[in-house]
Amino acid sequence: MENKKVWFVTGASKGLGLTLVKELLSQGYQVAATSRTVESLTKEAGASSDNFLPLEVDLVSEESVKKAIDKTVEKFGTIDVVVNNAGYGQFGTLEEITDKAARQNFDINVFGSLNVIRFAMPYLRANRSGRIFNISSIAGFLGNFAGWGIYAATKFAVVGFTEALSAEIKSFGVKATVVYPGYFRTNFLESDSFSVIESNIAEYADAKASLDAHQQQINGNQQGDPLKASLVLIKVAADDNPPCIYFWARMQMTWQKQKLRRLKKI
């Protein structure tokens, strides 16, 4: 039986977003997917079809996001599930990172998602149903990674506004979930998804070591499977009572215990 649920997925031309879109289409869902260019989407996920709407969107622009939401509803009639997946990694110590770079990371990772929520919610609220998934990071749970301060701050922000959103929309029958991914085999650490501020202060040896480890050892060797993660997300979306907080990580218990140990020292 053809599945008529309508999904709206941002950051869909690569990585987890692309894997999710392909799996959704294979299962018969209707999917609107966004990227910075339509060409990058259609190259990877296929041309526009009865079930697929590729959209070129500037997430920082309210006008661009509104047009994307309007086009989705025009084509499919509604929106049922929103996945705020778009984002990129930013590396640089807080002393070295520029104001511009820090604000740009917040623009995409935080304010882009808020724009999507702002224009999707009227439809979800009218339907008295729907799911919103905001993709955070393990860096939004543990921030003690040298050189990742701004990125962690954006992902902590995602957690905070998702928890508030969950409380705000529960009376409408809409559920919000923040997802904590661990390391997945995607191109997150490649240059087109990962921005690095060139270090000019040699004393930051720990940050330099962290950068080297991520680029030379972790990149390409991540244990997480984006297809398995996509299947889990689809399953959670179908739950009547999905959790507000969801961990996608083999190291989940280790990280949680580490956080608790730090809190107990307070």
Coordinates of C-alpha atoms in Angstrom, one line a residue:
M1 CA 0.0 0.0 0.0
E2 CA 1.4 3.4 -1.0
N3 CA 2.3 5.5 2.0
K4 CA 0.9 9.0 1.9
K5 CA 2.7 10.6 4.8
V6 CA 4.5 13.8 3.7
W7 CA 8.0 14.4 5.0
F8 CA 10.0 17.7 4.8
V9 CA 13.7 17.0 5.1
T10 CA 16.4 19.7 5.1
G11 CA 20.1 19.1 4.2
A12 CA 19.1 16.3 1.9
S13 CA 21.8 16.2 -0.8
K14 CA 24.3 14.2 1.2
G15 CA 24.9 12.3 4.4
L16 CA 22.1 11.3 6.7
G17 CA 19.6 13.5 5.0
L18 CA 20.2 11.9 1.6
T19 CA 20.1 8.4 3.0
L20 CA 16.8 9.2 4.7
V21 CA 15.2 10.7 1.6
K22 CA 16.2 7.6 -0.5
E23 CA 14.7 5.2 2.1
L24 CA 11.5 7.2 2.5
L25 CA 11.0 7.2 -1.3
S26 CA 11.7 3.5 -1.5
Q27 CA 8.9 3.0 1.1
G28 CA 6.4 5.1 -0.7
Y29 CA 6.4 8.2 1.3
Q30 CA 6.0 11.6 -0.2
V31 CA 9.1 13.7 0.3
A32 CA 10.0 17.4 0.0
A33 CA 13.8 17.7 0.4
T34 CA 15.9 20.8 0.5
S35 CA 19.5 21.7 -0.4
R36 CA 21.4 24.8 -1.4
T37 CA 21.0 23.8 -5.0
V38 CA 18.4 21.7 -6.8
E39 CA 21.1 20.2 -9.0
S40 CA 22.8 18.6 -6.0
L41 CA 19.6 17.0 -4.9
T42 CA 18.4 15.7 -8.3
K43 CA 21.9 14.3 -9.0
E44 CA 21.8 12.2 -5.9
A45 CA 18.1 11.5 -5.2
G46 CA 16.5 11.7 -8.7
A47 CA 14.3 14.1 -10.5
S48 CA 11.1 15.6 -9.3
S49 CA 8.2 13.1 -9.4
D50 CA 4.7 12.5 -8.0
N51 CA 6.4 11.5 -4.6
F52 CA 9.5 13.7 -4.7
L53 CA 9.9 17.5 -4.6
P54 CA 13.5 18.7 -4.6
L55 CA 13.8 22.3 -3.4
E56 CA 16.5 24.9 -3.5
V57 CA 16.4 26.7 -0.2
D58 CA 18.4 29.3 1.7
L59 CA 17.6 28.3 5.3
V60 CA 18.7 31.7 6.6
S61 CA 16.1 33.4 4.5
E62 CA 12.6 33.4 5.9
E63 CA 11.2 34.1 2.5
S64 CA 13.0 31.2 0.9
V65 CA 11.9 28.8 3.7
K66 CA 8.3 30.0 3.5
K67 CA 8.2 29.4 -0.3
A68 CA 9.6 25.9 0.2
I69 CA 6.9 25.1 2.8
D70 CA 4.2 26.6 0.5
K71 CA 5.4 24.6 -2.5
T72 CA 5.3 21.4 -0.4
V73 CA 1.7 21.9 0.7
E74 CA 0.8 23.0 -2.8
K75 CA 2.1 19.7 -4.2
F76 CA 1.3 17.2 -1.5
G77 CA -1.6 18.9 0.3
T78 CA 0.0 19.0 3.8
I79 CA 3.1 18.2 5.9
D80 CA 3.2 15.4 8.4
V81 CA 6.9 15.1 9.4
V82 CA 9.6 17.7 9.6
V83 CA 13.3 16.7 9.8
N84 CA 15.7 19.6 10.5
N85 CA 18.8 17.9 9.5
A86 CA 20.8 20.7 7.7
G87 CA 23.9 21.8 9.4
Y88 CA 27.7 21.8 9.3
G89 CA 30.6 21.3 11.6
Q90 CA 32.7 24.3 12.7
F91 CA 36.1 23.9 14.2
G92 CA 38.1 26.5 15.9
T93 CA 39.0 27.5 19.5
L94 CA 36.9 30.3 21.0
E95 CA 39.8 32.7 21.0
E96 CA 40.7 32.1 17.4
I97 CA 37.3 31.8 15.7
T98 CA 35.9 34.9 14.1
D99 CA 32.6 36.6 14.9
K100 CA 31.5 36.0 11.3
A101 CA 32.3 32.3 11.4
A102 CA 30.5 31.8 14.7
R103 CA 27.4 33.7 13.6
Q104 CA 27.3 31.7 10.3
N105 CA 27.3 28.4 12.2
F106 CA 24.4 29.6 14.4
D107 CA 22.6 30.9 11.3
I108 CA 22.4 27.4 9.7
N109 CA 22.5 25.1 12.7
V110 CA 20.0 27.0 14.8
F111 CA 18.2 29.8 13.1
G112 CA 17.6 27.8 9.9
S113 CA 15.8 25.1 11.9
L114 CA 13.7 27.8 13.7
N115 CA 12.7 29.2 10.3
V116 CA 11.4 25.8 9.2
I117 CA 9.5 25.3 12.4
R118 CA 8.0 28.7 12.2
F119 CA 6.5 28.1 8.8
A120 CA 5.7 24.4 9.1
M121 CA 3.9 24.7 12.5
P122 CA 0.7 26.3 11.2
Y123 CA 0.0 23.2 9.1
L124 CA 0.9 20.7 11.8
R125 CA -1.2 22.7 14.3
A126 CA -4.2 22.8 11.9
N127 CA -3.9 19.0 11.4
R128 CA -3.6 18.4 15.1
S129 CA -0.9 15.9 14.4
G130 CA 2.7 15.7 13.1
R131 CA 6.3 15.1 14.1
I132 CA 9.3 17.4 14.2
F133 CA 12.8 15.9 14.5
N134 CA 15.7 18.3 15.2
I135 CA 19.1 16.7 14.7
S136 CA 21.5 17.8 17.4
S137 CA 24.8 16.0 18.0
I138 CA 26.6 14.2 20.8
A139 CA 28.4 17.6 21.0
G140 CA 25.0 19.0 22.1
F141 CA 25.2 16.7 25.2
L142 CA 28.9 16.8 26.0
G143 CA 30.7 20.1 25.2
N144 CA 34.1 19.2 26.5
F145 CA 35.8 18.8 23.1
A146 CA 38.6 21.3 22.5
G147 CA 38.1 23.3 19.3
W148 CA 34.4 22.4 19.0
G149 CA 33.0 25.2 21.2
I150 CA 30.8 27.1 18.7
Y151 CA 29.5 23.9 17.1
A152 CA 28.7 22.5 20.5
A153 CA 26.9 25.7 21.4
T154 CA 24.7 25.5 18.3
K155 CA 23.8 21.9 19.1
F156 CA 23.1 22.7 22.8
A157 CA 20.8 25.4 21.4
V158 CA 19.0 22.8 19.3
V159 CA 18.4 20.7 22.4
G160 CA 17.0 23.6 24.4
F161 CA 14.6 24.9 21.8
T162 CA 13.4 21.4 21.0
E163 CA 12.5 20.7 24.7
A164 CA 10.6 24.0 24.8
L165 CA 8.9 23.2 21.5
S166 CA 7.8 19.8 22.8
A167 CA 6.0 21.5 25.7
E168 CA 4.5 24.2 23.5
I169 CA 3.0 21.9 20.9
K170 CA 1.9 18.9 22.8
S171 CA -1.7 20.1 23.2
F172 CA -2.0 20.2 19.4
G173 CA -1.1 16.5 19.0
V174 CA 2.3 17.4 17.5
K175 CA 5.4 15.8 18.9
A176 CA 9.0 17.2 18.9
T177 CA 12.1 15.0 19.3
V178 CA 15.7 16.0 19.5
V179 CA 18.1 13.4 18.2
Y180 CA 21.7 13.0 19.4
P181 CA 23.7 11.2 16.7
G182 CA 27.1 9.8 17.4
Y183 CA 29.7 9.3 14.7
F184 CA 28.1 8.1 11.4
R185 CA 29.7 7.1 8.1
T186 CA 28.8 10.3 6.2
N187 CA 30.8 13.2 4.7
F188 CA 30.4 15.3 7.8
L189 CA 34.2 15.7 8.2
E190 CA 34.8 16.5 4.6
S191 CA 35.5 20.1 3.5
D192 CA 32.0 20.8 2.1
S193 CA 30.4 19.9 5.5
F194 CA 33.2 21.0 7.9
S195 CA 34.7 24.4 8.3
V196 CA 38.0 24.9 10.0
I197 CA 39.5 28.1 11.3
E198 CA 43.2 28.1 10.7
S199 CA 45.0 28.0 14.0
N200 CA 47.4 30.8 14.7
I201 CA 48.1 30.2 18.3
A202 CA 50.4 27.3 18.8
E203 CA 49.6 26.8 22.5
Y204 CA 46.2 25.2 21.6
A205 CA 47.8 21.8 21.3
D206 CA 44.7 19.9 22.6
A207 CA 42.5 21.5 19.9
K208 CA 45.1 20.7 17.2
A209 CA 45.3 17.1 18.4
S210 CA 41.5 16.8 18.2
L211 CA 41.4 18.2 14.7
D212 CA 44.1 15.8 13.5
A213 CA 42.2 12.9 15.1
H214 CA 38.9 13.8 13.4
Q215 CA 40.4 14.4 10.0
Q216 CA 43.0 11.6 9.9
Q217 CA 41.6 8.8 12.1
I218 CA 37.9 9.2 12.6
N219 CA 36.9 10.4 9.1
G220 CA 35.9 7.4 7.0
N221 CA 36.0 5.0 10.0
Q222 CA 32.8 6.0 11.8
Q223 CA 30.9 3.0 13.1
G224 CA 27.4 4.4 12.7
D225 CA 25.3 3.3 9.7
P226 CA 23.1 6.1 8.3
L227 CA 20.7 3.6 6.7
K228 CA 20.0 2.0 10.1
A229 CA 19.6 5.4 11.6
S230 CA 17.1 6.3 8.9
L231 CA 15.1 3.2 9.5
V232 CA 15.0 4.0 13.2
L233 CA 13.8 7.6 12.5
I234 CA 11.0 6.3 10.3
K235 CA 9.9 3.9 13.0
V236 CA 10.0 6.5 15.7
A237 CA 8.0 8.9 13.5
A238 CA 5.2 6.2 13.5
D239 CA 5.1 5.9 17.3
D240 CA 2.1 7.4 19.0
N241 CA 4.3 8.7 21.8
P242 CA 7.8 9.3 20.5
P243 CA 10.4 10.4 23.0
C244 CA 11.4 14.1 23.3
I245 CA 15.1 13.0 23.6
Y246 CA 16.5 10.2 21.4
F247 CA 20.1 9.0 21.4
W248 CA 21.6 7.4 18.2
A249 CA 25.0 6.2 19.5
R250 CA 26.8 3.1 20.4
M251 CA 28.5 5.1 23.1
Q252 CA 25.3 6.3 24.6
M253 CA 25.7 4.9 28.1
T254 CA 29.3 5.8 28.3
W255 CA 28.6 9.4 27.4
Q256 CA 25.6 9.6 29.8
K257 CA 27.7 8.3 32.6
Q258 CA 30.5 10.8 31.8
K259 CA 28.0 13.6 31.9
L260 CA 26.6 12.4 35.3
R261 CA 30.1 12.2 36.8
R262 CA 30.7 15.8 35.8
L263 CA 27.4 16.9 37.3
K264 CA 28.0 15.1 40.6
K265 CA 31.2 17.2 41.0
I266 CA 29.1 20.4 41.2

